[in-house]
mmCIF file of C-alpha atoms in Angstrom:
data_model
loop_
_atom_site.group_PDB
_atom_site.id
_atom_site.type_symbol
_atom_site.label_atom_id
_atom_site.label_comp_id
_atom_site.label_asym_id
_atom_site.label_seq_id
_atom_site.Cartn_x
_atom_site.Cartn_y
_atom_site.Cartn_z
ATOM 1 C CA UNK U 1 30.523 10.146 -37.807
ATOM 2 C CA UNK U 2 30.609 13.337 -39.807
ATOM 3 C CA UNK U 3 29.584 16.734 -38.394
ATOM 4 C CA UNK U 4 27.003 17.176 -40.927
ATOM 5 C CA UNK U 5 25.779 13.931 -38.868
ATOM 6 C CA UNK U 6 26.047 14.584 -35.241
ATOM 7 C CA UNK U 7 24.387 17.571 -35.312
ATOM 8 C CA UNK U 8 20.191 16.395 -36.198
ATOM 9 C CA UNK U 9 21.515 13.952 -33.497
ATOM 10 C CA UNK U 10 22.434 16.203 -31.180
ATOM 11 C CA UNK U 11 19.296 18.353 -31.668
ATOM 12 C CA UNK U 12 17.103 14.962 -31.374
ATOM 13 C CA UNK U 13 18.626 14.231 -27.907
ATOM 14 C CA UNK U 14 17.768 17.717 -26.628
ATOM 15 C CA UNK U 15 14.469 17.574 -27.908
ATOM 16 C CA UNK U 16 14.170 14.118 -26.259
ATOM 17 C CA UNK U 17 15.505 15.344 -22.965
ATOM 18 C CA UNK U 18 13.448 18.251 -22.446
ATOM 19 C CA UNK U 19 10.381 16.103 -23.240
ATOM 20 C CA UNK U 20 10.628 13.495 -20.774
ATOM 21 C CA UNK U 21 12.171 15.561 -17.310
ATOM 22 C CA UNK U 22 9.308 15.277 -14.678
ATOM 23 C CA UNK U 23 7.829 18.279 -13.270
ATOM 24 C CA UNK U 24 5.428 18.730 -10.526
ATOM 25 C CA UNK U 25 1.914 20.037 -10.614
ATOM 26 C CA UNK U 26 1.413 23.033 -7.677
ATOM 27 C CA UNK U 27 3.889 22.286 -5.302
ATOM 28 C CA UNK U 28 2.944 24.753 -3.371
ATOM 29 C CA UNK U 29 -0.339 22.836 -2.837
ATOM 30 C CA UNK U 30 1.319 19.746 -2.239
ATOM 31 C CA UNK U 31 0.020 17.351 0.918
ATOM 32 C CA UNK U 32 3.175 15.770 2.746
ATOM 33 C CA UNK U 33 1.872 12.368 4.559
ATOM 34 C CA UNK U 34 4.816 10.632 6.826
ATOM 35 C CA UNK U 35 4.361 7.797 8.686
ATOM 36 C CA UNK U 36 6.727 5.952 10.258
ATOM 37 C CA UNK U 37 9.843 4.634 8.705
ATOM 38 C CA UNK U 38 11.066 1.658 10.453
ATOM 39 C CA UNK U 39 7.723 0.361 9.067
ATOM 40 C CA UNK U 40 7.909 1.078 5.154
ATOM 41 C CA UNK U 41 5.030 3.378 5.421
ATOM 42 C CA UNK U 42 4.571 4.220 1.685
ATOM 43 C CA UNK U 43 5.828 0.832 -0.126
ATOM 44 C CA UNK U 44 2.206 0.874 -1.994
ATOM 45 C CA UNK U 45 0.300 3.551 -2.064
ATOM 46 C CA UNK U 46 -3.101 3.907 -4.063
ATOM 47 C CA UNK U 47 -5.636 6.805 -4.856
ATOM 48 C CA UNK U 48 -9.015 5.800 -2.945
ATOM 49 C CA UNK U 49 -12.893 7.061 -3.225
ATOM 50 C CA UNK U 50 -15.815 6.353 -1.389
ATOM 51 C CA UNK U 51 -18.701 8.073 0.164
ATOM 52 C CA UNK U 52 -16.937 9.427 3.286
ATOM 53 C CA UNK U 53 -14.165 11.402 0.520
ATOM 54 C CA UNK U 54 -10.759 11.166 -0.865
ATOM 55 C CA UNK U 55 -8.226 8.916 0.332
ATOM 56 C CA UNK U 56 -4.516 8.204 -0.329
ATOM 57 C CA UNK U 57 -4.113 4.247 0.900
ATOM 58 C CA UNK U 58 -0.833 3.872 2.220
ATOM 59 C CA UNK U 59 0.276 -0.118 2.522
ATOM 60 C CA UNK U 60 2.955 0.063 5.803
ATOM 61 C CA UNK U 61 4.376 -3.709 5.810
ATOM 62 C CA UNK U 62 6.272 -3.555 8.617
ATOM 63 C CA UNK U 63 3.847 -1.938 10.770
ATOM 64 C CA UNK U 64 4.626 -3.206 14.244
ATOM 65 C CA UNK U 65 8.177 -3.295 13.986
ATOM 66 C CA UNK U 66 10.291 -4.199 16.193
ATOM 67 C CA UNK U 67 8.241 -7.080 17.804
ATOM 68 C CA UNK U 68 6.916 -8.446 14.701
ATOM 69 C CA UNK U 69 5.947 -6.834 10.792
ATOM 70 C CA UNK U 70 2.241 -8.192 10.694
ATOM 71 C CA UNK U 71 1.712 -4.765 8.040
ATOM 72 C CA UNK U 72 -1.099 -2.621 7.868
ATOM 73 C CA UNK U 73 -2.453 0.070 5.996
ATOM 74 C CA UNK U 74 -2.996 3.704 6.091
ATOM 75 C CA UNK U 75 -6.281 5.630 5.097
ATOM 76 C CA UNK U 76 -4.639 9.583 3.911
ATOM 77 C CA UNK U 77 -7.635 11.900 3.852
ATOM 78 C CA UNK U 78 -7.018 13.860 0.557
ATOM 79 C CA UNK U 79 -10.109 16.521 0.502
ATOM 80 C CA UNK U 80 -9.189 17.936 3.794
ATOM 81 C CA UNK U 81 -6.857 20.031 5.206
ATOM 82 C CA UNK U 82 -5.489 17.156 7.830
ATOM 83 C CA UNK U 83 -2.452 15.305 7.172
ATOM 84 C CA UNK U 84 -2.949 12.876 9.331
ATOM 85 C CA UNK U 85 -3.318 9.098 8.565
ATOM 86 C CA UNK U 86 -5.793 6.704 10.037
ATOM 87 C CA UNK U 87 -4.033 2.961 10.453
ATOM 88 C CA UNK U 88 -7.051 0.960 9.653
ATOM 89 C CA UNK U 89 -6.088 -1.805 11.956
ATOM 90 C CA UNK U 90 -6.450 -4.962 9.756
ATOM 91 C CA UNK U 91 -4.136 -6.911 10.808
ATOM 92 C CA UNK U 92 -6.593 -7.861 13.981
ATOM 93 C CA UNK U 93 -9.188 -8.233 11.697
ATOM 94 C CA UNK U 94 -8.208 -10.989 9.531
ATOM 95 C CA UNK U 95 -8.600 -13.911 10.544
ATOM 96 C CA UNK U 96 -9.564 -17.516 8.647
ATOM 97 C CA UNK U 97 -11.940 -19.623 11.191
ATOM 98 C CA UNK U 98 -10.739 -22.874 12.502
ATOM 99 C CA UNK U 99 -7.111 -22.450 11.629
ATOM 100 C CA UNK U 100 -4.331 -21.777 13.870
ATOM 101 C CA UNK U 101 -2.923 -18.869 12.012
ATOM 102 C CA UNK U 102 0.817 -17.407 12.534
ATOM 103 C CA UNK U 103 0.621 -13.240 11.644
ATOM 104 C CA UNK U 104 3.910 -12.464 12.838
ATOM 105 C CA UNK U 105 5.843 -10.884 10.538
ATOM 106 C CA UNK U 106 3.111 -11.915 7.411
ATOM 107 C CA UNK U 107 3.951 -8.500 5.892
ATOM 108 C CA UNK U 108 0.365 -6.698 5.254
ATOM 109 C CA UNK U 109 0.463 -4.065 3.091
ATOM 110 C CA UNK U 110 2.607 -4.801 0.775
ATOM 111 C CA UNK U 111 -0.099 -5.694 -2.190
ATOM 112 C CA UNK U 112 -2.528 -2.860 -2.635
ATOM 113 C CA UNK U 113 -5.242 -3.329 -5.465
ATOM 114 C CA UNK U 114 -8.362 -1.670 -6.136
ATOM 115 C CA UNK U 115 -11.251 -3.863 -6.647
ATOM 116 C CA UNK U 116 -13.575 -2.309 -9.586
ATOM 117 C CA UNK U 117 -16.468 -4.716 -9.086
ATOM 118 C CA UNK U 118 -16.893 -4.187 -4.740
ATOM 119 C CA UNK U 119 -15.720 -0.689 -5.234
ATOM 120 C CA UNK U 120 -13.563 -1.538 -2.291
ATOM 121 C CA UNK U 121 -9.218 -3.059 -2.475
ATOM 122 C CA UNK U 122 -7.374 -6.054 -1.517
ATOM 123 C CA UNK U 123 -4.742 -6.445 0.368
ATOM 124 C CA UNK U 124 -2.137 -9.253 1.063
ATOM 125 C CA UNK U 125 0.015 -10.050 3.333
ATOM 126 C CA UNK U 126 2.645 -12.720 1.766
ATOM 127 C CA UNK U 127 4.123 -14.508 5.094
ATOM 128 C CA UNK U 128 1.271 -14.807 6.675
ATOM 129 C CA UNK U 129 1.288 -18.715 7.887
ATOM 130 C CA UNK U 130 -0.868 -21.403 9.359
ATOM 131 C CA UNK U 131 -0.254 -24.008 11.706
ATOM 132 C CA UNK U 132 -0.796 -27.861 11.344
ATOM 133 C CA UNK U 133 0.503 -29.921 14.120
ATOM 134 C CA UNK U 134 4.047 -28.431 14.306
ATOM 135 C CA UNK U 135 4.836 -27.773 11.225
ATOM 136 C CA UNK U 136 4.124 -24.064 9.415
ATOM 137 C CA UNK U 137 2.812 -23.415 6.317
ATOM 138 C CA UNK U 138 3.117 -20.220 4.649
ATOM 139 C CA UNK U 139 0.378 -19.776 1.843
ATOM 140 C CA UNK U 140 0.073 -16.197 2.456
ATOM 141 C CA UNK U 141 -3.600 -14.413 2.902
ATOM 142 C CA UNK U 142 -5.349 -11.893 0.951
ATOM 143 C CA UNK U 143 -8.351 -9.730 1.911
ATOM 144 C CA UNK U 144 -10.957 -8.030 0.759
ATOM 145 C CA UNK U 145 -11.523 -4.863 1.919
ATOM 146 C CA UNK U 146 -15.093 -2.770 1.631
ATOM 147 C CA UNK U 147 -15.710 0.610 0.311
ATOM 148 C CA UNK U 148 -16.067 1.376 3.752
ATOM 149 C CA UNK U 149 -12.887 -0.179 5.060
ATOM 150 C CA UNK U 150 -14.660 -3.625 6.474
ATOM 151 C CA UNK U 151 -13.227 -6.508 5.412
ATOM 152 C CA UNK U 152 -15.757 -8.559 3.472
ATOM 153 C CA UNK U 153 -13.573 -11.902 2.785
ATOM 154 C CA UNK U 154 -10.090 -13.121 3.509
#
């Protein structure tokens, strides 16, 4: 390749480059949520609205780690000042009636979708397994969670 060639090439990759580095917008605004490690807190995370404000939802899969991972997820108030996160506690929620259900280690949290028709999100948690006779079955269990953080089906 000529020089006459590597130059508009040259100039295209620099062009290119200092389109696409990321940036931040007002750092020195930013809102830091931690949670706790050993339990993936952040593996999904999804921007949240409802009546009662702004919310960050923060799927934490692993949430009762060591004993078991049943998962849960985080509610991250946005429009205030705290940077504290509420665990919503769903994992002792759900629950499918007349099954013997296994939620050890079933992983909630790790799916996080909004739901544009309830206005509300699912969540799944993958592992989660029932019990017929003594043999396991691990279909995995999704639920549907309410604008106001009930859960409305699972």
């Amino acid at each position: 390749m000529g020089s006459a060639a590597l130059l508009p090439l040259l100039l295209a990759l620099g062009i290119l480059h200092n389109c696409c580095e990321a940036y931040n917008v007002r750092l020195l605004e930013a809102k830091i949520f931690s949670g706790p490690s050993a339990e993936q807190f952040g593996y999904a995370v999804q921007q949240f609205v409802n009546d009662q404000g702004k919310w960050l939802l923060v799927g934490s899969p692993w949430s009762g780690y060591p004993a078991n991972r049943t998962g849960d997820i985080y509610a991250c108030p946005v429009g205030t000042p705290k940077t504290t996160c509420n665990k919503l506690n769903l994992e002792a929620l759900i629950n499918i009636p007349n099954v013997t259900e296994i939620k050890e280690d079933m992983n909630l949290g790790l799916t996080l979708i909004q739901n544009s028709k309830t206005g509300g999100f699912l969540t799944c948690g993958p592992l989660w397994a029932q019990q017929c006779g003594r043999q396991y079955y691990a279909t995995g269990v999704c639920s549907e969670i309410s604008p106001s953080f009930q859960i409305l089906r699972t």
